[in-house]
């Protein structure tokens, strides 16, 4: 809805017209909402806690990754991050002579970046 006209107090004054736009009413969302990522009845990481080892795609290091990103105690983050880094180091050594596993190498790179950002923000304090 658009209202056009001059302000009442300025009638007769040489002012440009005022245009007021009122937003359209909000339409309700359809029910049930569609799931964009995964079905809500299927447990995944973050929905009902960490995934079990047999559900992990890369169990040799993913458990340590989950433990680190889910750690809320700032004092324990360095320890869990070190366990993750050790597990990744061992796995990268295992993959060193194998030209396959491109998906896992990419997942390791992404997880390592995530942990480095997490360490920066969870462990840095104002003034450091």
PDB file of C-alpha atoms in Angstrom:
ATOM      1  CA  UNK A   1       0.000   0.000   0.000  1.00  0.00           C
ATOM      2  CA  UNK A   2       1.359   3.409  -0.924  1.00  0.00           C
ATOM      3  CA  UNK A   3       0.029   6.717   0.429  1.00  0.00           C
ATOM      4  CA  UNK A   4       0.771   9.840  -1.562  1.00  0.00           C
ATOM      5  CA  UNK A   5       0.064  13.346  -0.469  1.00  0.00           C
ATOM      6  CA  UNK A   6       1.294  16.361   1.400  1.00  0.00           C
ATOM      7  CA  UNK A   7       1.753  16.346   5.181  1.00  0.00           C
ATOM      8  CA  UNK A   8      -1.271  17.918   6.860  1.00  0.00           C
ATOM      9  CA  UNK A   9       0.759  20.499   8.779  1.00  0.00           C
ATOM     10  CA  UNK A  10       2.424  21.695   5.580  1.00  0.00           C
ATOM     11  CA  UNK A  11      -0.689  22.070   3.409  1.00  0.00           C
ATOM     12  CA  UNK A  12      -0.253  25.125   1.274  1.00  0.00           C
ATOM     13  CA  UNK A  13       3.509  25.130   1.776  1.00  0.00           C
ATOM     14  CA  UNK A  14       5.686  24.597  -1.231  1.00  0.00           C
ATOM     15  CA  UNK A  15       6.922  21.091  -0.310  1.00  0.00           C
ATOM     16  CA  UNK A  16       7.369  17.991  -2.416  1.00  0.00           C
ATOM     17  CA  UNK A  17       4.767  15.253  -1.862  1.00  0.00           C
ATOM     18  CA  UNK A  18       5.505  12.605   0.771  1.00  0.00           C
ATOM     19  CA  UNK A  19       5.446   8.970  -0.274  1.00  0.00           C
ATOM     20  CA  UNK A  20       5.000   6.374   2.483  1.00  0.00           C
ATOM     21  CA  UNK A  21       5.350   2.698   1.678  1.00  0.00           C
ATOM     22  CA  UNK A  22       3.845   0.147   4.028  1.00  0.00           C
ATOM     23  CA  UNK A  23       5.333  -3.359   3.777  1.00  0.00           C
ATOM     24  CA  UNK A  24       3.078  -6.094   2.479  1.00  0.00           C
ATOM     25  CA  UNK A  25       1.684  -8.470   5.108  1.00  0.00           C
ATOM     26  CA  UNK A  26       3.910 -11.423   5.934  1.00  0.00           C
ATOM     27  CA  UNK A  27       2.601 -14.705   4.613  1.00  0.00           C
ATOM     28  CA  UNK A  28       2.897 -17.668   6.980  1.00  0.00           C
ATOM     29  CA  UNK A  29       5.400 -20.409   6.158  1.00  0.00           C
ATOM     30  CA  UNK A  30       4.063 -23.723   4.888  1.00  0.00           C
ATOM     31  CA  UNK A  31       3.774 -26.490   7.457  1.00  0.00           C
ATOM     32  CA  UNK A  32       5.721 -28.678   7.764  1.00  0.00           C
ATOM     33  CA  UNK A  33       8.811 -26.786   6.695  1.00  0.00           C
ATOM     34  CA  UNK A  34      10.897 -28.594   4.081  1.00  0.00           C
ATOM     35  CA  UNK A  35      14.257 -29.859   5.298  1.00  0.00           C
ATOM     36  CA  UNK A  36      17.063 -28.291   3.314  1.00  0.00           C
ATOM     37  CA  UNK A  37      19.899 -30.467   4.605  1.00  0.00           C
ATOM     38  CA  UNK A  38      18.684 -33.775   5.950  1.00  0.00           C
ATOM     39  CA  UNK A  39      15.544 -35.369   7.337  1.00  0.00           C
ATOM     40  CA  UNK A  40      14.891 -34.266  10.901  1.00  0.00           C
ATOM     41  CA  UNK A  41      14.279 -37.837  12.036  1.00  0.00           C
ATOM     42  CA  UNK A  42      17.756 -38.917  10.911  1.00  0.00           C
ATOM     43  CA  UNK A  43      20.360 -38.247  13.638  1.00  0.00           C
ATOM     44  CA  UNK A  44      23.389 -36.366  12.377  1.00  0.00           C
ATOM     45  CA  UNK A  45      26.301 -34.514  13.904  1.00  0.00           C
ATOM     46  CA  UNK A  46      25.079 -31.666  16.059  1.00  0.00           C
ATOM     47  CA  UNK A  47      21.428 -32.693  16.143  1.00  0.00           C
ATOM     48  CA  UNK A  48      21.592 -35.490  18.706  1.00  0.00           C
ATOM     49  CA  UNK A  49      25.229 -35.156  19.697  1.00  0.00           C
ATOM     50  CA  UNK A  50      28.329 -36.512  17.998  1.00  0.00           C
ATOM     51  CA  UNK A  51      28.066 -39.361  15.539  1.00  0.00           C
ATOM     52  CA  UNK A  52      29.149 -42.850  16.552  1.00  0.00           C
ATOM     53  CA  UNK A  53      32.495 -44.127  15.262  1.00  0.00           C
ATOM     54  CA  UNK A  54      30.824 -46.505  12.805  1.00  0.00           C
ATOM     55  CA  UNK A  55      28.920 -43.528  11.317  1.00  0.00           C
ATOM     56  CA  UNK A  56      32.041 -41.431  10.741  1.00  0.00           C
ATOM     57  CA  UNK A  57      33.373 -41.250   7.199  1.00  0.00           C
ATOM     58  CA  UNK A  58      36.981 -40.868   8.415  1.00  0.00           C
ATOM     59  CA  UNK A  59      37.094 -42.485  11.874  1.00  0.00           C
ATOM     60  CA  UNK A  60      40.888 -42.249  12.181  1.00  0.00           C
ATOM     61  CA  UNK A  61      40.702 -38.513  12.899  1.00  0.00           C
ATOM     62  CA  UNK A  62      37.082 -37.309  12.779  1.00  0.00           C
ATOM     63  CA  UNK A  63      36.293 -38.262  16.384  1.00  0.00           C
ATOM     64  CA  UNK A  64      39.101 -35.995  17.600  1.00  0.00           C
ATOM     65  CA  UNK A  65      37.819 -33.244  15.312  1.00  0.00           C
ATOM     66  CA  UNK A  66      34.327 -33.504  16.820  1.00  0.00           C
ATOM     67  CA  UNK A  67      35.710 -33.585  20.354  1.00  0.00           C
ATOM     68  CA  UNK A  68      37.641 -30.376  19.692  1.00  0.00           C
ATOM     69  CA  UNK A  69      34.872 -28.350  18.094  1.00  0.00           C
ATOM     70  CA  UNK A  70      32.373 -29.467  20.745  1.00  0.00           C
ATOM     71  CA  UNK A  71      34.663 -28.632  23.681  1.00  0.00           C
ATOM     72  CA  UNK A  72      33.271 -25.683  25.625  1.00  0.00           C
ATOM     73  CA  UNK A  73      35.863 -25.647  28.403  1.00  0.00           C
ATOM     74  CA  UNK A  74      38.564 -23.209  27.188  1.00  0.00           C
ATOM     75  CA  UNK A  75      41.158 -24.953  29.352  1.00  0.00           C
ATOM     76  CA  UNK A  76      40.586 -28.268  27.538  1.00  0.00           C
ATOM     77  CA  UNK A  77      40.630 -26.934  23.961  1.00  0.00           C
ATOM     78  CA  UNK A  78      44.449 -27.040  23.581  1.00  0.00           C
ATOM     79  CA  UNK A  79      44.499 -30.680  24.710  1.00  0.00           C
ATOM     80  CA  UNK A  80      41.683 -31.793  22.390  1.00  0.00           C
ATOM     81  CA  UNK A  81      43.165 -29.786  19.509  1.00  0.00           C
ATOM     82  CA  UNK A  82      46.520 -31.481  20.075  1.00  0.00           C
ATOM     83  CA  UNK A  83      44.857 -34.920  19.949  1.00  0.00           C
ATOM     84  CA  UNK A  84      43.209 -33.909  16.656  1.00  0.00           C
ATOM     85  CA  UNK A  85      46.513 -32.647  15.227  1.00  0.00           C
ATOM     86  CA  UNK A  86      48.277 -35.871  16.267  1.00  0.00           C
ATOM     87  CA  UNK A  87      45.567 -38.022  14.652  1.00  0.00           C
ATOM     88  CA  UNK A  88      45.766 -35.961  11.451  1.00  0.00           C
ATOM     89  CA  UNK A  89      49.566 -36.222  11.430  1.00  0.00           C
ATOM     90  CA  UNK A  90      49.387 -40.024  11.687  1.00  0.00           C
ATOM     91  CA  UNK A  91      46.716 -40.224   8.974  1.00  0.00           C
ATOM     92  CA  UNK A  92      48.624 -37.921   6.606  1.00  0.00           C
ATOM     93  CA  UNK A  93      51.677 -40.143   7.062  1.00  0.00           C
ATOM     94  CA  UNK A  94      49.539 -43.180   6.159  1.00  0.00           C
ATOM     95  CA  UNK A  95      48.272 -41.400   3.040  1.00  0.00           C
ATOM     96  CA  UNK A  96      51.700 -40.098   1.975  1.00  0.00           C
ATOM     97  CA  UNK A  97      52.465 -43.050  -0.308  1.00  0.00           C
ATOM     98  CA  UNK A  98      48.883 -43.352  -1.618  1.00  0.00           C
ATOM     99  CA  UNK A  99      47.776 -41.189  -4.531  1.00  0.00           C
ATOM    100  CA  UNK A 100      44.070 -41.847  -3.878  1.00  0.00           C
ATOM    101  CA  UNK A 101      41.911 -40.509  -1.006  1.00  0.00           C
ATOM    102  CA  UNK A 102      41.505 -37.010  -2.480  1.00  0.00           C
ATOM    103  CA  UNK A 103      38.203 -36.533  -0.628  1.00  0.00           C
ATOM    104  CA  UNK A 104      39.814 -37.363   2.710  1.00  0.00           C
ATOM    105  CA  UNK A 105      42.747 -35.060   2.044  1.00  0.00           C
ATOM    106  CA  UNK A 106      40.321 -32.236   1.301  1.00  0.00           C
ATOM    107  CA  UNK A 107      38.307 -33.046   4.444  1.00  0.00           C
ATOM    108  CA  UNK A 108      41.534 -32.995   6.487  1.00  0.00           C
ATOM    109  CA  UNK A 109      42.452 -29.588   5.046  1.00  0.00           C
ATOM    110  CA  UNK A 110      38.986 -28.213   5.846  1.00  0.00           C
ATOM    111  CA  UNK A 111      39.005 -29.649   9.372  1.00  0.00           C
ATOM    112  CA  UNK A 112      42.504 -28.317  10.030  1.00  0.00           C
ATOM    113  CA  UNK A 113      41.427 -24.837   8.926  1.00  0.00           C
ATOM    114  CA  UNK A 114      38.365 -25.055  11.160  1.00  0.00           C
ATOM    115  CA  UNK A 115      40.461 -26.056  14.171  1.00  0.00           C
ATOM    116  CA  UNK A 116      42.983 -23.267  13.570  1.00  0.00           C
ATOM    117  CA  UNK A 117      40.156 -20.685  13.447  1.00  0.00           C
ATOM    118  CA  UNK A 118      38.557 -22.223  16.529  1.00  0.00           C
ATOM    119  CA  UNK A 119      41.855 -22.066  18.430  1.00  0.00           C
ATOM    120  CA  UNK A 120      42.339 -18.452  17.386  1.00  0.00           C
ATOM    121  CA  UNK A 121      38.934 -17.355  18.652  1.00  0.00           C
ATOM    122  CA  UNK A 122      38.486 -19.664  21.648  1.00  0.00           C
ATOM    123  CA  UNK A 123      41.981 -19.213  22.985  1.00  0.00           C
ATOM    124  CA  UNK A 124      42.641 -15.559  22.218  1.00  0.00           C
ATOM    125  CA  UNK A 125      41.746 -13.065  24.867  1.00  0.00           C
ATOM    126  CA  UNK A 126      41.359  -9.294  24.580  1.00  0.00           C
ATOM    127  CA  UNK A 127      44.711  -7.575  24.743  1.00  0.00           C
ATOM    128  CA  UNK A 128      46.698 -10.470  23.329  1.00  0.00           C
TER     129      UNK A 128
END
